[in-house]
Short mmCIF file of C-alpha atoms and ligand atoms in Angstrom, two decimals:
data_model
loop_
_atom_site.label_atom_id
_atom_site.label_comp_id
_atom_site.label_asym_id
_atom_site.label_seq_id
_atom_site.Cartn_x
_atom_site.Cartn_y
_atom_site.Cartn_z
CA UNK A 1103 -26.87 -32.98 -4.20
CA UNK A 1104 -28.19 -32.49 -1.04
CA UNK A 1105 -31.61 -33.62 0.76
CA UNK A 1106 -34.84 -33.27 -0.70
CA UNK A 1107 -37.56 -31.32 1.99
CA UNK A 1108 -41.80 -31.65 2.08
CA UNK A 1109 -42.87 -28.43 0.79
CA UNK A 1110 -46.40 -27.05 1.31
CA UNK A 1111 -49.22 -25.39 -0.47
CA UNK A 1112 -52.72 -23.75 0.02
CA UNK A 1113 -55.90 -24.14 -1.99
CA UNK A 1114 -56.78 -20.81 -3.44
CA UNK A 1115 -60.52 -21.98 -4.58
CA UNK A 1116 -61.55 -23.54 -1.19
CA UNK A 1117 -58.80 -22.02 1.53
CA UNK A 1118 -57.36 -25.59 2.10
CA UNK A 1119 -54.42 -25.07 4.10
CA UNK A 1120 -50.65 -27.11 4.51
CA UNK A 1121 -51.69 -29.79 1.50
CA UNK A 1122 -48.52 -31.41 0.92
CA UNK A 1123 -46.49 -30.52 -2.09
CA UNK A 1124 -46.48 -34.37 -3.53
CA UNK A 1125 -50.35 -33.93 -3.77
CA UNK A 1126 -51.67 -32.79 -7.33
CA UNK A 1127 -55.13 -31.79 -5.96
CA UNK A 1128 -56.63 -30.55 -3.00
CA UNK A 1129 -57.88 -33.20 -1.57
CA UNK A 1130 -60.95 -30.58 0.53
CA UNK A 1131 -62.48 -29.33 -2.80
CA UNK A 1132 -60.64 -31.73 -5.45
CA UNK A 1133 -59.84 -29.07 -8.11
CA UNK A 1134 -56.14 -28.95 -9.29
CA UNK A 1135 -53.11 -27.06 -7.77
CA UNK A 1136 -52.38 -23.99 -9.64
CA UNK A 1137 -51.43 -20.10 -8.67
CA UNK A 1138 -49.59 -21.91 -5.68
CA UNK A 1139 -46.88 -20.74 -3.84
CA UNK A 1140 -44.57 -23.68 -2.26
CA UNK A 1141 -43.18 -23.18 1.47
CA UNK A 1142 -41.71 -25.52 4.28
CA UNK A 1143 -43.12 -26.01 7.93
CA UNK A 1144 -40.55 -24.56 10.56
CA UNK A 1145 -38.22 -23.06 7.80
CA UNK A 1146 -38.39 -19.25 6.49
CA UNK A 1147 -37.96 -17.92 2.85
CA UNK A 1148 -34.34 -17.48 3.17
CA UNK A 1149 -33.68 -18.87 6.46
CA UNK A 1150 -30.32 -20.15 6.94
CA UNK A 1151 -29.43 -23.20 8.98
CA UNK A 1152 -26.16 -24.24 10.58
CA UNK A 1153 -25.48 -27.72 10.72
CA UNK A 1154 -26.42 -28.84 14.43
CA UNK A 1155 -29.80 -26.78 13.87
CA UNK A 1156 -31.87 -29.36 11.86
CA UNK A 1157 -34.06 -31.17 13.87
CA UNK A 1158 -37.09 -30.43 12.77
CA UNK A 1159 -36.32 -30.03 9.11
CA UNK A 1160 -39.23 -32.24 7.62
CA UNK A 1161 -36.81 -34.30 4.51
CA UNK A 1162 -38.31 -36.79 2.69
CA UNK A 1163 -38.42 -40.34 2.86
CA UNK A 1164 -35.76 -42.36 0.82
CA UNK A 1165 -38.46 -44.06 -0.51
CA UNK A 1166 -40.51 -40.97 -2.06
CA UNK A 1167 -37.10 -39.05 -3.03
CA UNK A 1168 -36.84 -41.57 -5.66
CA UNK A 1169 -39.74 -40.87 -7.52
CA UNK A 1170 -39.46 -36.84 -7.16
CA UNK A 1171 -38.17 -35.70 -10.86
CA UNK A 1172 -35.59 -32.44 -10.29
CA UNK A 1173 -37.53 -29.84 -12.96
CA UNK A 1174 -40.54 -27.25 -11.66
CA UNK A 1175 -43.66 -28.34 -12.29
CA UNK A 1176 -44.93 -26.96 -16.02
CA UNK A 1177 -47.87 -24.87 -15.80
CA UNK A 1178 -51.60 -25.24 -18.35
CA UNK A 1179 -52.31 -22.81 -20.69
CA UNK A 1180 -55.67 -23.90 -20.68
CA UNK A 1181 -56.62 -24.83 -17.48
CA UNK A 1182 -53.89 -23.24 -15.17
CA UNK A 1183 -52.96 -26.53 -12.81
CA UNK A 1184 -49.76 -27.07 -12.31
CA UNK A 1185 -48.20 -30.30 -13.26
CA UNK A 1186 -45.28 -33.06 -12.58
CA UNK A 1187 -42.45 -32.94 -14.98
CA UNK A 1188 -43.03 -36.78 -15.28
CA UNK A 1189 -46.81 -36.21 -16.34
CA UNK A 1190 -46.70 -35.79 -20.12
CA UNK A 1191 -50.85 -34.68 -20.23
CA UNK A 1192 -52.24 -32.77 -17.91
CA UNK A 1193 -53.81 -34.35 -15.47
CA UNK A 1194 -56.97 -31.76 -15.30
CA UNK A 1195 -58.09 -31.23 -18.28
CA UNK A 1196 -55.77 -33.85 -20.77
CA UNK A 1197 -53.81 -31.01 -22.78
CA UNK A 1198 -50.68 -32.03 -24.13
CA UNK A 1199 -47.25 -30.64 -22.32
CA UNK A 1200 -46.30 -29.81 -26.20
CA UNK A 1201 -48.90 -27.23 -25.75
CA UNK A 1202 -47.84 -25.12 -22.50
CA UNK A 1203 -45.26 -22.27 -22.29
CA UNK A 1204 -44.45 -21.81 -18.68
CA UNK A 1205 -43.28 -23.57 -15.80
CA UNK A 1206 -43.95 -23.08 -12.09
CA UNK A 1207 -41.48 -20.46 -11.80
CA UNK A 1208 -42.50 -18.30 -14.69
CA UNK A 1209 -46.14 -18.32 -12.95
CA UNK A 1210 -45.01 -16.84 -10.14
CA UNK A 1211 -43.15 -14.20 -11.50
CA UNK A 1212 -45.94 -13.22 -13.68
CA UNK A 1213 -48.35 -13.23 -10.41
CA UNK A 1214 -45.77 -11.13 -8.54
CA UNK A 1215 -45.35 -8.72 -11.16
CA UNK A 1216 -49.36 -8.25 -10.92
CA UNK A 1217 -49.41 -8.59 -7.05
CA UNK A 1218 -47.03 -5.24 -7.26
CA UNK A 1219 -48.58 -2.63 -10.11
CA UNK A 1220 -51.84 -3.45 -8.07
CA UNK A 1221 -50.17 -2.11 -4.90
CA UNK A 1222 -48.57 0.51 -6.93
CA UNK A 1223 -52.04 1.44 -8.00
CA UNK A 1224 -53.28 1.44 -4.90
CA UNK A 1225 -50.32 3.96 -3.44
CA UNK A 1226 -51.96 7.31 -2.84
CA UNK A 1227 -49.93 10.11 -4.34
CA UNK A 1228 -47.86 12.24 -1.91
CA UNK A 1229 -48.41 15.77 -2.03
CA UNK A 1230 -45.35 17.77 -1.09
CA UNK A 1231 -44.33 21.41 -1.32
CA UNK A 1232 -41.93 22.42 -3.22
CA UNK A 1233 -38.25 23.56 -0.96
CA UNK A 1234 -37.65 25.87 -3.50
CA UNK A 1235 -40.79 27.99 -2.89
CA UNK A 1236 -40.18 28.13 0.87
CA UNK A 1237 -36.49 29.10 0.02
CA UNK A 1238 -37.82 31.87 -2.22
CA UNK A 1239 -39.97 33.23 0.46
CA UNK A 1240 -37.47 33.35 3.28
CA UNK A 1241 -35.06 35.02 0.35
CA UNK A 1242 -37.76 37.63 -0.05
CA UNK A 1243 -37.88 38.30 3.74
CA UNK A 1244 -34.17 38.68 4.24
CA UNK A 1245 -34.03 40.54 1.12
CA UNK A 1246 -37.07 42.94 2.76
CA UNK A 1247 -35.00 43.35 5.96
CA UNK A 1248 -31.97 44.26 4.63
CA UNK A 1249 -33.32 47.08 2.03
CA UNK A 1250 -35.50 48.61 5.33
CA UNK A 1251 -32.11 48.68 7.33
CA UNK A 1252 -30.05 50.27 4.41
CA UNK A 1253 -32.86 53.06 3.70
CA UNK A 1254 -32.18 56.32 5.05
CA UNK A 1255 -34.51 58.12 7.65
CA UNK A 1256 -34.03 61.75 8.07
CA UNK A 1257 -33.59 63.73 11.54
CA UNK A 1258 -34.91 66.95 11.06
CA UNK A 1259 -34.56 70.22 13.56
CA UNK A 1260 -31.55 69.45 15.37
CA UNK A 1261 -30.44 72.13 17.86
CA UNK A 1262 -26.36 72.49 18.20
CA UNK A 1263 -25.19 72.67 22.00
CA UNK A 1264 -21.40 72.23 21.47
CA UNK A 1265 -18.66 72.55 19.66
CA UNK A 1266 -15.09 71.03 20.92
CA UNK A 1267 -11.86 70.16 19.33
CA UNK A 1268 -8.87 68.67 20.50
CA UNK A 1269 -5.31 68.94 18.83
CA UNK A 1270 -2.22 66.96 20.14
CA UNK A 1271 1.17 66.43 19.25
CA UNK A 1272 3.51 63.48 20.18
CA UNK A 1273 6.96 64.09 21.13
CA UNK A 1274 10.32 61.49 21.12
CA UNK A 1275 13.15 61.85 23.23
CA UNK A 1276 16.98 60.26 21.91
CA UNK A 1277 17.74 57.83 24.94
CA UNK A 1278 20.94 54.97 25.23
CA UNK A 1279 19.32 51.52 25.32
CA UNK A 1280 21.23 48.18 26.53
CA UNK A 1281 20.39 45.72 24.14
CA UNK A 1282 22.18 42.24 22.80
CA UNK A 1283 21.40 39.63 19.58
CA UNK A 1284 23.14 37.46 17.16
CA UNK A 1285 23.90 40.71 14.99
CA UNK A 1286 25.74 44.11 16.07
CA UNK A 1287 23.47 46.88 14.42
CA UNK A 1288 25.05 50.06 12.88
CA UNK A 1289 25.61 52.84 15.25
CA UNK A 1290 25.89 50.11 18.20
CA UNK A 1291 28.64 50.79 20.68
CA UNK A 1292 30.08 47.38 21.72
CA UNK A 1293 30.56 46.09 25.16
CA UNK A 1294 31.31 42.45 24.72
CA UNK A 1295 30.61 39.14 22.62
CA UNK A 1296 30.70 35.90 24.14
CA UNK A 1297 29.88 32.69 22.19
CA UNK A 1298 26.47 31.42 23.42
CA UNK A 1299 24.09 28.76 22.40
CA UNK A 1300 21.82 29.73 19.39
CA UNK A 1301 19.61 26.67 19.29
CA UNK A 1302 19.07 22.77 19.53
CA UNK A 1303 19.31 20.39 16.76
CA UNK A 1304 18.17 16.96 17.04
CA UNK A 1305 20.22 14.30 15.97
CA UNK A 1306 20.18 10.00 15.66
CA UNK A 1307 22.57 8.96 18.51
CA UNK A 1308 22.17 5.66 17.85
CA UNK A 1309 19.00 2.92 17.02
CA UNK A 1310 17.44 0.28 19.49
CA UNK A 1311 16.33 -3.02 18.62
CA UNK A 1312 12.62 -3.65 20.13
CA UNK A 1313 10.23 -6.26 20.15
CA UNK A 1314 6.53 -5.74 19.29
CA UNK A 1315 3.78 -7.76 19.88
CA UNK A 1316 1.40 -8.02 16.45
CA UNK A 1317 -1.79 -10.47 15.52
CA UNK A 1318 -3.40 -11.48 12.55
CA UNK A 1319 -6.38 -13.35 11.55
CA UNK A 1320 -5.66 -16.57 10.30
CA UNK A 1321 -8.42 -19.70 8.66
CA UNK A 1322 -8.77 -22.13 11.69
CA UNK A 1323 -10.87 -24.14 9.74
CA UNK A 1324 -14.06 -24.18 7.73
CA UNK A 1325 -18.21 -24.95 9.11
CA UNK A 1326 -21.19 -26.08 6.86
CA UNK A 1327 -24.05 -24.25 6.65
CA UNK A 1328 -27.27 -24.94 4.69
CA UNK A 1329 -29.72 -22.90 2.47
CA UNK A 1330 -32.93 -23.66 0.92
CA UNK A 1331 -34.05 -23.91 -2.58
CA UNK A 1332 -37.69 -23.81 -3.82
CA UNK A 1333 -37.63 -26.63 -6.41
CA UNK A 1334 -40.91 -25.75 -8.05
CA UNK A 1335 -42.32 -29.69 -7.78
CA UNK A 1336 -43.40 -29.23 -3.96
CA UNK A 1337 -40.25 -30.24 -2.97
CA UNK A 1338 -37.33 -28.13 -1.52
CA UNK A 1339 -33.68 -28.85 -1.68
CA UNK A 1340 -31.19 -28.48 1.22
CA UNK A 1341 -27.76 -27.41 0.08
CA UNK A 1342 -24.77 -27.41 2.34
CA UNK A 1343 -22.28 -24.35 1.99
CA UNK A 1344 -19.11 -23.79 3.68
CA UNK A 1345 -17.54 -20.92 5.37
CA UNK A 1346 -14.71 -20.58 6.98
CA UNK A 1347 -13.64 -19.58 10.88
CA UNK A 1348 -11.08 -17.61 11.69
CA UNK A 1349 -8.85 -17.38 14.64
CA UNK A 1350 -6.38 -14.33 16.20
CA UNK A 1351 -2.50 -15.63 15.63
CA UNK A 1352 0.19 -13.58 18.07
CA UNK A 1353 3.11 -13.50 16.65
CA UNK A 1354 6.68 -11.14 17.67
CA UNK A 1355 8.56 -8.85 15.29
CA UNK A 1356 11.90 -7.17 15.83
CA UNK A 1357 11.99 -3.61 14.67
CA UNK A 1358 14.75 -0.80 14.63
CA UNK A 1359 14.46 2.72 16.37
CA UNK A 1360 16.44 5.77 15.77
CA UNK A 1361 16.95 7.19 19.68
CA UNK A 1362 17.82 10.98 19.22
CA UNK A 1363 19.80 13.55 21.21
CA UNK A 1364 19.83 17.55 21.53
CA UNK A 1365 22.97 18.83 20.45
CA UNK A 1366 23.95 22.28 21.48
CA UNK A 1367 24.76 24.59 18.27
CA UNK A 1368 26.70 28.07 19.48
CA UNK A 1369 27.28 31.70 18.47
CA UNK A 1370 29.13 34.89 19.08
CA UNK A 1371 26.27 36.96 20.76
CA UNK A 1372 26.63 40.73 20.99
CA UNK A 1373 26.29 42.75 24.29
CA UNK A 1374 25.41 46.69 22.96
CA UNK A 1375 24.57 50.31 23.48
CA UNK A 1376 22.60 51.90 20.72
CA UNK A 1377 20.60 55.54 20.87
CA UNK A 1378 17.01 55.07 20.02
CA UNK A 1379 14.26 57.54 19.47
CA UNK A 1380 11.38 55.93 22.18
CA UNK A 1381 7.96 57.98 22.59
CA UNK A 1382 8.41 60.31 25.90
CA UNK A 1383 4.72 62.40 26.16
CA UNK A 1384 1.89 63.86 24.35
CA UNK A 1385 1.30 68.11 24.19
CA UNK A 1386 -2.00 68.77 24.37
CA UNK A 1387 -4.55 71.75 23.70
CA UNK A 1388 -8.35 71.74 23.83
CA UNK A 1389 -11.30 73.75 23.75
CA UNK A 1390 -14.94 74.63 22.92
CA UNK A 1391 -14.67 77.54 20.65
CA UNK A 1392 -14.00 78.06 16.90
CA UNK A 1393 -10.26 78.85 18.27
CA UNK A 1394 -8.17 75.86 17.24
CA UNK A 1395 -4.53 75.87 17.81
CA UNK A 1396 -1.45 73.83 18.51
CA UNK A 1397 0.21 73.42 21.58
CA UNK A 1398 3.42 75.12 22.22
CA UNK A 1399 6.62 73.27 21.66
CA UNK A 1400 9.58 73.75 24.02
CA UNK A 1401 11.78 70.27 22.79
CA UNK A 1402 15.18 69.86 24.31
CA UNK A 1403 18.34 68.65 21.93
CA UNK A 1404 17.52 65.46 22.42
CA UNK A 1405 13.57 65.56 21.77
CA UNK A 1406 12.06 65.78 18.24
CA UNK A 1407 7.82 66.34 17.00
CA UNK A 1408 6.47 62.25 15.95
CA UNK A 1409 2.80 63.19 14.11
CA UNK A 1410 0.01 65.47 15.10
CA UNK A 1411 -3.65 64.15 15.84
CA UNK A 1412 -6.74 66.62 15.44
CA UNK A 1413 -10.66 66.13 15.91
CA UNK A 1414 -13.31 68.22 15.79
CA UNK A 1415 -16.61 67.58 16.80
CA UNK A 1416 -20.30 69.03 17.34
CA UNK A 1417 -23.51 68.18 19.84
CA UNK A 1418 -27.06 68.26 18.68
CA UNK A 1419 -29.71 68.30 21.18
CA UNK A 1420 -33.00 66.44 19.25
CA UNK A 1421 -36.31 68.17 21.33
CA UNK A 1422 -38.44 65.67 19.87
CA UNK A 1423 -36.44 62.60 21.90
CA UNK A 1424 -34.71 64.40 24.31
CA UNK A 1425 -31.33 62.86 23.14
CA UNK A 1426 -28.18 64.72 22.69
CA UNK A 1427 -25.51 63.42 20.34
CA UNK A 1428 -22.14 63.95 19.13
CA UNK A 1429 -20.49 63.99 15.74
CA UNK A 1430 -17.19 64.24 14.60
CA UNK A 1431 -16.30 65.62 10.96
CA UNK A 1432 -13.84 67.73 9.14
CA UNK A 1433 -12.25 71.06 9.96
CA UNK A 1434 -13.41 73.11 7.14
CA UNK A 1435 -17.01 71.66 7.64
CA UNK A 1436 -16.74 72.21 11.37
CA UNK A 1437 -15.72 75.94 10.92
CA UNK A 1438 -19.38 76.38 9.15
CA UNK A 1439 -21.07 75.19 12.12
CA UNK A 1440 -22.10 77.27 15.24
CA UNK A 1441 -23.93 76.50 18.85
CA UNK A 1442 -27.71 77.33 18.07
CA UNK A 1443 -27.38 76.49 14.71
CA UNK A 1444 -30.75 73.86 13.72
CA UNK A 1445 -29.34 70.57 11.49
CA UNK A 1446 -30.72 68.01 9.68
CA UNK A 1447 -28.79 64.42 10.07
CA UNK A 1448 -29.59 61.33 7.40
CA UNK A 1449 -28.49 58.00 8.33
CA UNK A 1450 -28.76 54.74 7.67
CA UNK A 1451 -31.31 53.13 9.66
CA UNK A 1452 -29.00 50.71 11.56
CA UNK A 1453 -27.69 54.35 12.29
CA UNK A 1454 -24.51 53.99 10.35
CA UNK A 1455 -23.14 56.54 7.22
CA UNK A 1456 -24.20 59.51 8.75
CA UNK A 1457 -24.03 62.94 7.16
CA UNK A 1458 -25.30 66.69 7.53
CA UNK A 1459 -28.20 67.29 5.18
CA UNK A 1460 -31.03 69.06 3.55
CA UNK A 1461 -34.34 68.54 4.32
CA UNK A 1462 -34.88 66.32 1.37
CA UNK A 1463 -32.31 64.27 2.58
CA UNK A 1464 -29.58 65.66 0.48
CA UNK A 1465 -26.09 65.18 1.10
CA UNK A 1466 -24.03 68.78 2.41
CA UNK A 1467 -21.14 66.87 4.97
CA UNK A 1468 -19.83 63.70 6.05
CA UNK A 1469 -20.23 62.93 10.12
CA UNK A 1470 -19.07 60.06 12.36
CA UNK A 1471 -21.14 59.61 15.55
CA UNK A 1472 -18.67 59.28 18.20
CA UNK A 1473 -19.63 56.76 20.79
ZN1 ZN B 75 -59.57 -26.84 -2.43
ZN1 ZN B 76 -55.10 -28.40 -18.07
#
C-alpha cells in the first residue's frame, strides 16, 4: 500500500477555499462538507510522478495515517454532508448510516452527469447546409453546360467559293534487301551463318559468407513511477508502478550470398538476301473542277499499285462574319454541289458533327471541317 497524501476541498455555501480533507466542516461558515470535490496542492488530476520528483508531495503524518479508515466517505440522504466511514451517525443532522445509499463517489458522478446535460443544454444548435444540395446545384450547372454545347445552331446563307479534290495513288517497287536474324525466312538467299551470342543468362557462381551488423532492444532494467488515487475520505493514495527501460544490444550475424555471373548462351545467326516490296512514291492528280480522275500509271516490272486515297472538299464564304471555311464530304454528295451555290451548315455548338442542311435544321449530307 503506498503513502497516504492531504487532499483538499472548498466550501460551496461560503467560498472557503484549501480546507483540509481531515476537516468535516468548514471551519469559515461551520456547515458540513458535502457536493465536494477532493484535490492535492502541487499535484494534477492525473499527474504522474517519477520517483526523484516528490518533494513537495504533501503525505501525511504517521501519526494521522493511522486513524484515516480506507472506504469514501458515505454521503446523507437527508442532509447531503459527507461523512467518515468510521462515523456510524451523521455528524450534521444524527441520521443513521443504515439510512443512506451513496458514497462520495456515487455523488460525484451524479453531479457530473448534471454538470454535463446542463452544458449540453446550453450548446446552441449548429446550422449547416446540406452537401448534397450544393452537389445538386453544381450537377444542374454542368448538366446546363453540356446540353447548350451539344445543341445545334444553324448557319444559314452560305455562299460556295471552291470546289477541289485530290486523288493519289501509292506505288511499291520489288528491291534486294541485306538482312540477318536467328531464323532464315522463305525466299531468303543465304550468304553465311556463323554461331553468335543470343543472350545472357545469369547464373550462382558461387556464395560468400558476410558479416552483418544487427541491434535489438533489450530490458536494461525496470524504474518506479507513481500515480494518484482520489480515496474519497480527503485523503489521496500514492501508488508506485513500474516500467521498464530498454537499451540497444549490437550483436553480429553470419549470412550466405549467392554471387552471380553472365554466362554467354550462342546461336547460328543467318546473314541473307530477300526481295521485299518497300514504298517508292506517290502519283498524284488535283484540281478545282467537277473533273476527278486518276493519275496515269506507267509501273515498271518491278513496281506494283499499294491503295488509292481520294478527298473532296468545298469552301463557303459566310457574308455575315466574313469567314471562309472548308469541308470535306463524300463524292456523290460533292458532285451535287457547285461554286455559287448558297448552303445551310448545322453543327454542334462546340462546332463538331457538322452536316449540309435545310433551313429547319434538317439533315441532307454529312461534312468534316478540315482544319
Ligand atoms: Zn463555509
Ligand atoms: Zn445528515
Amino acid at each position: 500500500m503506498g503513502n497516504l497524501v492531504m487532499g483538499y476541498w472548498d466550501c460551496p455555501f461560503c467560498g472557503s477555499k484549501g480546507i483540509a480533507g481531515t476537516t468535516m466542516n468548514c471551519p469559515a461558515c461551520g456547515r458540513a462538507r458535502g457536493d465536494v470535490k477532493f484535490y492535492m496542492k502541487n499535484v494534477a488530476e492525473g499527474e504522474i510522478r517519477e520517483q526523484n520528483e516528490r518533494g513537495d508531495v504533501e503525505y501525511l503524518k504517521e501519526e494521522q495515517a493511522k486513524y484515516v479508515s480506507k472506504n469514501p466517505d458515505w454521503y446523507c440522504s437527508f442532509c447531503n454532508s459527507l461523512n467518515s466511514d468510521n462515523a456510524q451517525f451523521c455528524g450534521n443532522c444524527g441520521a443513521s448510516r443504515a439510512d443512506s445509499e451513496s458514497n462520495y463517489f456515487d455523488m460525484l458522478q451524479k453531479k457530473e452527469e448534471r454538470e454535463r446535460a446542463a452544458a449540453a443544454a446550453q450548446q446552441p444548435e449548429q446550422k449547416r447546409r446540406n452537401p448534397l444540395v450544393i452537389l445538386l446545384i453544381i450537377a444542374a450547372i454542368i448538366a446546363g453546360v453540356v446540353f447548350f454545347l451539344n445543341s445545334n445552331k444553324t448557319s444559314g446563307d452560305l455562299k460556295v467559293t471552291a470546289l477541289n479534290w485530290d486523288r493519289s495513288i501509292s506505288i511499291e517497287k520489288n528491291v534486294q534487301c541485306s538482312e540477318s536474324g536467328w531464323e532464315l525466312p522463305e525466299g531468303a538467299e543465304l550468304t553465311e551463318k556463323k554461331r553468335e551470342i543470343h543472350h545472357y543468362d545469369n547464373v550462382v557462381d558461387h556464395y560468400e559468407k558476410r558479416e552483418v551488423k544487427r541491434s535489438r532492444q533489450v530490458v536494461d532494467h525496470y524504474e518506479t513511477y507513481y500515480t494518484y488515487k482520489d480515496n474519497g475520505n480527503g485523503t489521496f493514495t500514492e501508488e508506485p508502478n513500474e516500467r521498464p527501460v530498454y537499451t540497444t544490444e549490437y550483436y553480429t550475424e553470419t549470412v550466405s550470398e549467392p554471387v552471380y555471373k553472365q554466362v554467354a548462351r550462342y546461336a547460328t545467326k543467318y546473314y541473307y538476301t530477300i526481295w521485299r516490296w518497300k514504298q517508292d512514291r506517290e502519283e498524284k492528280a488535283a484540281g478545282n473542277d467537277h473533273n476527278a480522275y486518276w493519275p496515269e500509271l506507267n509501273l515498271g516490272g518491278d513496281e506494283r499499285e499499294a491503295g488509292r486515297t481520294e478527298e473532296y472538299r468545298f469552301t463557303v464564304e459566310d457574308q455575315k462574319k466574313n469567314t471562309t471555311t472548308t469541308y470535306r464530304l463524300a463524292e456523290a454528295d460533292w458532285r451535287n454541289i457547285h461554286v455559287d451555290d448558297t448552303l445551310n451548315i448545322t453543327a454542334k455548338r462546340t462546332g463538331k458533327s457538322a452536316f449540309i442542311s435545310d433551313e429547319k435544321g434538317n439533315k441532307i449530307a454529312d461534312v468534316e471541317a478540315v482544319r
